[in-house]
XYZ file of C-alpha atoms in Angstrom:
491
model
C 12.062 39.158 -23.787
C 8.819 40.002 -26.020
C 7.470 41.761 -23.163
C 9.755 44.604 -21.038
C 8.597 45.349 -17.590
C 9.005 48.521 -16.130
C 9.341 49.069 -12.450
C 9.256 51.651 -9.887
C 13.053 52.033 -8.261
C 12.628 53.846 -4.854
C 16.431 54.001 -5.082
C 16.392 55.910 -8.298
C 12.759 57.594 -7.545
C 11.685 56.928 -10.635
C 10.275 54.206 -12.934
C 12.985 51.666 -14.936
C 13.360 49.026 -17.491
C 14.198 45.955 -15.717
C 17.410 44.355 -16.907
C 18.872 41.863 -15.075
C 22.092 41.749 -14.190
C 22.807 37.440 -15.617
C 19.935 37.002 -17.404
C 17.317 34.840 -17.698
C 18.313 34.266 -13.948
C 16.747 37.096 -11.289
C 17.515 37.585 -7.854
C 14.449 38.024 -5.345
C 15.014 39.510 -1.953
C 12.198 39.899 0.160
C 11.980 40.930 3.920
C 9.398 38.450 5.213
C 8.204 38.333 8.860
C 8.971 38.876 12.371
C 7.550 35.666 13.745
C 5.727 36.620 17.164
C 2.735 37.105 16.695
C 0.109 36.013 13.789
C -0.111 37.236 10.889
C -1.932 40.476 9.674
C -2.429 42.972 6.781
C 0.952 44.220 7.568
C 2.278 40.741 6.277
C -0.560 40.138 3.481
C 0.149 43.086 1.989
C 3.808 42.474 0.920
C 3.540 39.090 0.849
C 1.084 39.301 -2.187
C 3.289 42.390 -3.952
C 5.942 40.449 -4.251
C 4.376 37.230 -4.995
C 2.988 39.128 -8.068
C 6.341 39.980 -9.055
C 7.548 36.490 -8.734
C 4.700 35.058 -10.975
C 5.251 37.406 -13.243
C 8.919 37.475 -13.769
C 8.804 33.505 -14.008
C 5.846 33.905 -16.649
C 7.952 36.051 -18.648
C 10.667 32.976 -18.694
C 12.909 34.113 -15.901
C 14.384 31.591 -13.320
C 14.020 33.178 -10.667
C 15.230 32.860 -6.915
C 13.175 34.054 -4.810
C 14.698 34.694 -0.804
C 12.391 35.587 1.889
C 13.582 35.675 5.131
C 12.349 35.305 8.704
C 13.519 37.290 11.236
C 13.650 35.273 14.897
C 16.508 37.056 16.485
C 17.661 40.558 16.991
C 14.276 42.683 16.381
C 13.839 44.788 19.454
C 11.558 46.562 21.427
C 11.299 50.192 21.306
C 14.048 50.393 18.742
C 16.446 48.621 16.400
C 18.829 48.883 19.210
C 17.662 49.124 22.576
C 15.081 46.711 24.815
C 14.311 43.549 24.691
C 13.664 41.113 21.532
C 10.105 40.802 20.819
C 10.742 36.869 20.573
C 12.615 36.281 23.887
C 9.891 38.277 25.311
C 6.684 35.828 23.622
C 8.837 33.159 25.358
C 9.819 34.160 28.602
C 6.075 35.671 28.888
C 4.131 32.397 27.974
C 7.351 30.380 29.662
C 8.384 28.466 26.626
C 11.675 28.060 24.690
C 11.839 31.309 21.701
C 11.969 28.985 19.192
C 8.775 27.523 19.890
C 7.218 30.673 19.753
C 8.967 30.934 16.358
C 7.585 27.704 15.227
C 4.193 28.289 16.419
C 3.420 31.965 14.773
C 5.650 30.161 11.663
C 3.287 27.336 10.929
C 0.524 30.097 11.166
C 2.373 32.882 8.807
C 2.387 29.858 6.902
C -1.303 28.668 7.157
C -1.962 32.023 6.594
C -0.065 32.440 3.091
C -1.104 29.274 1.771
C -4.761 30.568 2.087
C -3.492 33.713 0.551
C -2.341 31.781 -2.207
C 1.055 33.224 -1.920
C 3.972 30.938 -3.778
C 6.573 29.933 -0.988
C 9.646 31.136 -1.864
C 12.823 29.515 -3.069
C 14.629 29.930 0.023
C 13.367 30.680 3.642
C 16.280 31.886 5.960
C 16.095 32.282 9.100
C 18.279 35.168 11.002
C 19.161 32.684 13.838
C 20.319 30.027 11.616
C 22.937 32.640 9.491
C 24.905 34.024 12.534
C 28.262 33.012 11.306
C 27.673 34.716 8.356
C 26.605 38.043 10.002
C 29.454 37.811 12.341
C 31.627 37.348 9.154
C 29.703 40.916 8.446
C 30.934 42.633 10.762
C 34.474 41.430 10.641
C 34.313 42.871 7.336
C 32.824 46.173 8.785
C 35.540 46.343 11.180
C 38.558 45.694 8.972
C 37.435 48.330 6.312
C 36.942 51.148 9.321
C 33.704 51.338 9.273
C 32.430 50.096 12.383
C 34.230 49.934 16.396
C 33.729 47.998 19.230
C 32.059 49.442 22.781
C 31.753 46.896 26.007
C 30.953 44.454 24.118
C 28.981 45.558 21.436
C 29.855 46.922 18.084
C 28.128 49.667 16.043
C 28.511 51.294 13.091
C 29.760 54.499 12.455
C 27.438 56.754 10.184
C 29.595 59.973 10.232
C 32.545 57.712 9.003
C 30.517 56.478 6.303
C 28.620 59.587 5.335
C 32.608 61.146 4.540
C 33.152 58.766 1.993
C 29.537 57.638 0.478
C 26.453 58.911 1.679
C 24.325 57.510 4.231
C 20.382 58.607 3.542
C 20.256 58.044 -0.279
C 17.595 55.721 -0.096
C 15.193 57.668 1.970
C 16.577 60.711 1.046
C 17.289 61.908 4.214
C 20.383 63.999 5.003
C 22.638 62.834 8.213
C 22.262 66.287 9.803
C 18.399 65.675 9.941
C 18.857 61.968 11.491
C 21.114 63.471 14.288
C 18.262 65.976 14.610
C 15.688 62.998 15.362
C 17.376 60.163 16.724
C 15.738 59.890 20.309
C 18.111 59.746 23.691
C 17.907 56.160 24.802
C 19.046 53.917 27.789
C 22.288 52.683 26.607
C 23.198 55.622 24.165
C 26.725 56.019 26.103
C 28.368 53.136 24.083
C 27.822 54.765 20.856
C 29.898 57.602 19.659
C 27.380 59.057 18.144
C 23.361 58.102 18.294
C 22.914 57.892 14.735
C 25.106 54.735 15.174
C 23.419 51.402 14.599
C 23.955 48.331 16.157
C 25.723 45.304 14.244
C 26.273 43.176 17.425
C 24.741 43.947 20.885
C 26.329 42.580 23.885
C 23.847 40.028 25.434
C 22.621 41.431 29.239
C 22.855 38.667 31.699
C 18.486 37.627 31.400
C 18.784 37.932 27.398
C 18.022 34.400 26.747
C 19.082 34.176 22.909
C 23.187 34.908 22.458
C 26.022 33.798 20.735
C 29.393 33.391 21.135
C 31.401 35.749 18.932
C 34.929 37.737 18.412
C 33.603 40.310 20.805
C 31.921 38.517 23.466
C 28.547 36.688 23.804
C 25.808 38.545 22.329
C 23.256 38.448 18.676
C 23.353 41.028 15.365
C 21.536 43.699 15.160
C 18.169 43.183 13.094
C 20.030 44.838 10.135
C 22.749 42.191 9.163
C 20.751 39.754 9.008
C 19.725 40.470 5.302
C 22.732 41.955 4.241
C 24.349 38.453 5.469
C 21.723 36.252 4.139
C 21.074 38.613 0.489
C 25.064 38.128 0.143
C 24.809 34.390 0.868
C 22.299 32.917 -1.471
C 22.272 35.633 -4.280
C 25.863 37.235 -4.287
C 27.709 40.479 -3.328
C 25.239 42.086 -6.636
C 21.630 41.217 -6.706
C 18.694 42.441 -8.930
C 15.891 43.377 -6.355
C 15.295 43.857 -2.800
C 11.461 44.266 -1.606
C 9.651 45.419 1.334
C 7.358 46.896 3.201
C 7.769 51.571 2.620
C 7.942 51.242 6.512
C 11.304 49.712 5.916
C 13.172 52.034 3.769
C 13.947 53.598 7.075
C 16.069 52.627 8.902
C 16.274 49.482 8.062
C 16.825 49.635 4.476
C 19.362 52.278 4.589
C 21.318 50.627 7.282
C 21.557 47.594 5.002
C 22.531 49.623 1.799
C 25.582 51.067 4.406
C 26.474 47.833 5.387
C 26.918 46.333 2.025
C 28.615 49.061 0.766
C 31.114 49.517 4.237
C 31.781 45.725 3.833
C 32.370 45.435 -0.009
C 32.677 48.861 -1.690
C 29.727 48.803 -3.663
C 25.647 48.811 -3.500
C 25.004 45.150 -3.291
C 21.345 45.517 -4.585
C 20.353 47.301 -8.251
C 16.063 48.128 -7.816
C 14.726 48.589 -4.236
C 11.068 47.763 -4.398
C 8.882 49.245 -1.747
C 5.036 48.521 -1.100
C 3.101 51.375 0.250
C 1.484 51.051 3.870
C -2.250 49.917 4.666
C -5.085 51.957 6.975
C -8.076 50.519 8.397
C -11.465 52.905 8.194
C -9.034 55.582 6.966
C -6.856 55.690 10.425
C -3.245 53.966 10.141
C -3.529 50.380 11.683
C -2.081 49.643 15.180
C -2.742 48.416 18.696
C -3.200 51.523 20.326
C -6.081 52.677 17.989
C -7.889 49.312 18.774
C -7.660 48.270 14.990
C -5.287 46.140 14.949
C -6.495 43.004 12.542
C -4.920 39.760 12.418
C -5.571 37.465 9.101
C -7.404 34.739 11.104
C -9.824 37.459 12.299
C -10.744 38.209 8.983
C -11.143 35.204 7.573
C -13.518 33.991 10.099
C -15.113 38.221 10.910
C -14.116 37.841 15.209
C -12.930 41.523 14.733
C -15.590 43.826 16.186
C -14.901 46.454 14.053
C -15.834 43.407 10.966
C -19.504 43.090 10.050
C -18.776 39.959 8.631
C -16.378 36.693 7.812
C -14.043 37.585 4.340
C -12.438 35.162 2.149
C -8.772 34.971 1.753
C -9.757 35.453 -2.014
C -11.547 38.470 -0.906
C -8.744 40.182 1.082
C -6.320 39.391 -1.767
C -8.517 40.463 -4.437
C -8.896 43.895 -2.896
C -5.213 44.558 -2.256
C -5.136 43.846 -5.920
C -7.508 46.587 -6.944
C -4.728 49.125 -5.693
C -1.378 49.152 -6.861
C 1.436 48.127 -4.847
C 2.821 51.389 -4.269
C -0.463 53.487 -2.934
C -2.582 53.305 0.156
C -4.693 50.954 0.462
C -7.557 51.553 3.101
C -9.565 48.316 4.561
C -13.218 48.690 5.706
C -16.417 46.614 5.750
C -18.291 48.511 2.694
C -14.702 48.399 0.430
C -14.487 44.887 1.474
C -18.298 43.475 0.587
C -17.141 46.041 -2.806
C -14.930 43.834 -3.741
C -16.565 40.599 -2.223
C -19.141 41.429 -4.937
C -16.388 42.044 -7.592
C -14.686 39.339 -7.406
C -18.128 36.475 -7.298
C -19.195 38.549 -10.730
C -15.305 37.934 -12.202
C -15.659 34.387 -11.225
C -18.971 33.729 -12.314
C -17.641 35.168 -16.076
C -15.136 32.743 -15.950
C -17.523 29.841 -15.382
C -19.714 31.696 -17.752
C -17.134 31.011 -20.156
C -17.968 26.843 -20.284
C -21.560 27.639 -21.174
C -20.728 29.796 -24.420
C -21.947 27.863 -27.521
C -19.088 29.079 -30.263
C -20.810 30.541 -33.561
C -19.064 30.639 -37.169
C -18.522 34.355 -36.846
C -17.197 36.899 -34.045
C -19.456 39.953 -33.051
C -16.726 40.898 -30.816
C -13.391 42.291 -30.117
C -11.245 39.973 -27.503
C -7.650 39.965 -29.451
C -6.608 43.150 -27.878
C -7.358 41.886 -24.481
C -3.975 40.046 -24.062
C -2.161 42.959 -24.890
C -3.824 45.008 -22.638
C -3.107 43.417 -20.112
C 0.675 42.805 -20.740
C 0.502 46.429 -20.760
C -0.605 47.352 -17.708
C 1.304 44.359 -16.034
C 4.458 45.778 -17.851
C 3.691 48.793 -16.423
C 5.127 48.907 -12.961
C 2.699 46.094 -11.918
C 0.004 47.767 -12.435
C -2.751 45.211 -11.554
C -5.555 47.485 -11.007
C -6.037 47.860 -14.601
C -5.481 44.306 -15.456
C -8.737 43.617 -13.206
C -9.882 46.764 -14.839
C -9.722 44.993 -18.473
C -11.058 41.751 -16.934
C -14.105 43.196 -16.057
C -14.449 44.597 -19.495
C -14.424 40.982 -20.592
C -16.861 39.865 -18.022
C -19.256 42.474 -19.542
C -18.308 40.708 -22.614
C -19.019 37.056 -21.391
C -22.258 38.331 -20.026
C -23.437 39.377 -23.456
C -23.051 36.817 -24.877
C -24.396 34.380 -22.515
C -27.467 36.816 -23.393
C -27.006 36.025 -26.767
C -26.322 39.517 -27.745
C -23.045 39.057 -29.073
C -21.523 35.920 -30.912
C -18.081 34.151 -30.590
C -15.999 31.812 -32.991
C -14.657 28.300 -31.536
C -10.660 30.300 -31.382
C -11.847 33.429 -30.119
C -13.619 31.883 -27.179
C -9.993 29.578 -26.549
C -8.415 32.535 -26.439
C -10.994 34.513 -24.029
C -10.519 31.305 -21.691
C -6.567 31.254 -21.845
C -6.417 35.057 -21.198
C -8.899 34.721 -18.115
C -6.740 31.815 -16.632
C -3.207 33.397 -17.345
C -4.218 36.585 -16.259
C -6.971 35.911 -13.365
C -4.940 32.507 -11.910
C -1.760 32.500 -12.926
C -0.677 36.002 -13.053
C -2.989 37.264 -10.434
C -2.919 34.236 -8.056
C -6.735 34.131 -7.429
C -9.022 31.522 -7.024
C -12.253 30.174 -7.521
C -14.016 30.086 -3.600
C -14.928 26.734 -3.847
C -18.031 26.002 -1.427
C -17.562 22.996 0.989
C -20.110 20.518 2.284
C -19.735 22.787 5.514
C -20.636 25.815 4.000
C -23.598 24.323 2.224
C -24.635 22.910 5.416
C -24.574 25.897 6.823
C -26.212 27.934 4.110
C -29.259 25.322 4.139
C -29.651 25.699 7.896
C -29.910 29.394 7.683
C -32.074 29.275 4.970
C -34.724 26.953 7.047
C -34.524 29.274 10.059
C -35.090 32.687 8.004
C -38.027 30.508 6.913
C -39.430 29.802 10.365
C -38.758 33.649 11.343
C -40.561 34.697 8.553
C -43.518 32.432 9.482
C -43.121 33.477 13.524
C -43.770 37.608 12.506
C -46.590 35.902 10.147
C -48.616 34.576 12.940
C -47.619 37.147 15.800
C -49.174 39.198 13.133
C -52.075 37.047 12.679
C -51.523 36.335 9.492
C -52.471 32.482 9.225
C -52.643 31.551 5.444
C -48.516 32.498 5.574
C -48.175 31.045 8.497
C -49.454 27.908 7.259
C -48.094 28.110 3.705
C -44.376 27.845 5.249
C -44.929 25.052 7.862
C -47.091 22.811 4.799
C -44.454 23.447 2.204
C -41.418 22.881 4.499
C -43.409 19.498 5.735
C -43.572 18.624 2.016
C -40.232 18.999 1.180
C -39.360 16.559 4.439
C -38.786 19.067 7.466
C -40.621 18.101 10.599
C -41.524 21.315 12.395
C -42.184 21.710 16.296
C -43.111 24.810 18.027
C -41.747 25.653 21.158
C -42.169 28.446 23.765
C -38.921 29.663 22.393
C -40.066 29.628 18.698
C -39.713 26.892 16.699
C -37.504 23.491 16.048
C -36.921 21.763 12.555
C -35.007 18.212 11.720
C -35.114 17.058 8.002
C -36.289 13.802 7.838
C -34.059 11.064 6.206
């Protein structure tokens, strides 16, 4: 490859050439969603990471295939262990069948991406539709020793493992630590220790979604399910595995000690972690009262949002950070990069108005490069957007006609916008609908009318008049009320 991208291996801790392991084909695993509820920054955030990645691996002529699962069994409350799943709890709250719920906050996920522009993925999984294969798991488990059976259930045994490999390597965490932490919960007696994960839980008699299996009815825990499904559609060796940096623990970790207890060996060569998301500087949740879906954003029902933001907008401004720092939403950031992003567009259109001229005045080969750079540089998209602007500045002058451009200069300035600004970054021109002129017009009129209200509580009658006599000539037929004042445009 003519360009060599460098990436940031939390397994390693440190940055590495990427070489894949049967080139030019790249496996892609991605933990996608837990589908209960709609989707929010939580799910933006890695969703657009690793879209990036995919883009940009395909750009640079890999094929490849891209899994992204979604988890609609075995994720449960209070723990990875213990309670009830979050889905069978949607359903038997709003009294519907789970997978309904599933489809429902699906199509929406869904809805949501697509606005996003996020790429769908080569292959969607779902956890409920692999649980022969994660049964198959733990068999495996099992027969190597790694793993034991307890009414019903069957867990795996950390201590065992930590003897012969060591469990904690990719959070760095030692085992004595984990012990240290792991919380006393209802139903700790069946494990032998309360490190111990859960492969298979026995299903209580109200648990809604179960399976038959080897050791009883029941459903995996939420950790086999990508160990099973990474295994399935990209091999026992893969290249990368992404996520959320809430995930390296535990669930990560439990799936690097699953693939190794069933197999012998890490099943995954770069782990790929994308760093976590604050609102107004305070980490995002339901109990701080901050918790922001997508849909509230794009249409501003939040109260703590001042205003409506554009899918563009949102993924625009994850883009000014890189993937593996904080990134911290608020209204002033957001109308920041509102504001960005309109003057990066408006370049780009800029770009079709540029008459060429025989000679250059200015500098836009390096540009390309630059950007390759940064982009080859763990992702670093930030300064790609960073170098785009530079252009902008660029277009800008000479739309002023302070600079001048040859006919192949300005080609290339337009085929380095669109690789970098469309294809690369995924954004998008905000198109504006006959809605949102609609809209615009009608709040136009009525800042107008207010306007020419103060005017004439003010007694200020030449305004006054000015605005009803040039609205009447441009086809508005005004009536005051004691409320204020009506307008229709006359056909």
């Amino acid at each position: 490859m003519e360009h060599q991208l460098t990436i940031y291996n939390t397994l390693s801790r440190k940055k590495e050439l990427f070489v894949p392991l049967h080139a030019p084909h790249v496996g892609l695993y991605v933990c996608g969603p837990t589908v209960y509820g709609d989707a929010h920054l939580g799910h933006a955030r890695p969703a657009i990471t690793f879209d990036i990645l995919f883009r940009y691996l395909t750009h640079l002529g890999y094929k490849v295939r891209y899994v992204r699962n979604i988890t609609d069994v075995g994720h449960l409350e209070h723990d990875a262990d213990e309670g009830e799943d979050k889905i069978a709890k949607k359903a038997r709250l709003e009294k519907v069948e789970p997978m309904e719920v599933v489809q429902h906050y699906l199509i929406r996920y869904h809805q949501a991406m697509t606005a996003l522009n996020v790429l769908p993925p080569s292959i969607e999984p779902h956890a409920s539709g692999h649980i022969i294969e994660q049964i198959e798991l733990v068999k495996e488990i099992l027969r190597n020793g790694y793993a034991y059976e307890s009414q019903g259930s069957v867990y795996f045994d950390v201590i065992k493992y930590n003897r012969d490999y060591r469990y904690g390597k990719l959070s760095g965490r030692n085992l004595d630590d984990v012990l240290n932490t792991t919380r006393e919960l209802d139903g700790q007696e069946e494990k032998h220790n309360p490190a111990d994960f859960a492969l298979w839980k026995r299903a209580q008699p109200e648990h809604i979604m179960r399976w038959p299996s080897p050791w009883g009815e029941g459903f995996p825990g939420w950790h086999c399910e990508c160990t099973a499904m990474g295994k399935k559609y990209l091999g026992a060796h893969f290249d990368i595995h992404g996520g959320g940096m809430d995930l390296i623990f535990p669930h990560h970790e439990c799936e690097i000690a699953q693939s190794v207890a069933s197999q012998g060996d890490d099943m995954v060569h770069y782990w790929m972690h994308n760093n976590m998301i604050t609102i107004n500087g305070q980490k995002m949740g339901k109990s701080y009262n901050n918790f922001i879906n997508l849909d509230e954003f794009f249409h501003g029902t939040h109260p703590l949002l001042t205003q409506a933001y554009s899918p563009m907008t949102i993924r625009f401004f994850i883009l000014q950070a890189h993937y593996r720092s904080t990134v911290d939403f608020g209204n002033e950031a957001l109308q920041a990069a509102e504001k960005g992003l309109a003057r990066l567009m408006d370049a780009i259109a800029g770009l079709e108005r540029i008459t060429p001229a025989v000679t250059s005045t200015v500098d836009i080969r390096s540009l390309r490069e630059k950007c390759y750079e940064a982009m080859n540089d763990d992702l670093n998209t930030p300064i790609v957007i960073a170098h785009l602007f530079d252009a902008a500045r660029t277009v800008n002058n000479l739309l002023a006609g302070n600079d001048t451009i040859t006919a192949a200069d300005l080609d290339e300035l337009r085929a380095t916008f669109r690789l970098f600004c469309f294809d690369i970054l995924g954004l998008q021109s905000v198109a504006t609908t006959n809605a949102d002129r609609e809209e615009a017009f009608a709040r136009a009129v009525d800042m107008l009318l207010e306007q020419r209200m103060r005017a004439k509580a003010a007694k200020e009658w030449a305004v006054s008049d000015k605005i009803r006599n040039d609205l009447t000539a441009l086809g508005f037929e005004i009536k005051d009320t004691k409320e204020g004042a009506e307008w229709r445009l006359n056909k």
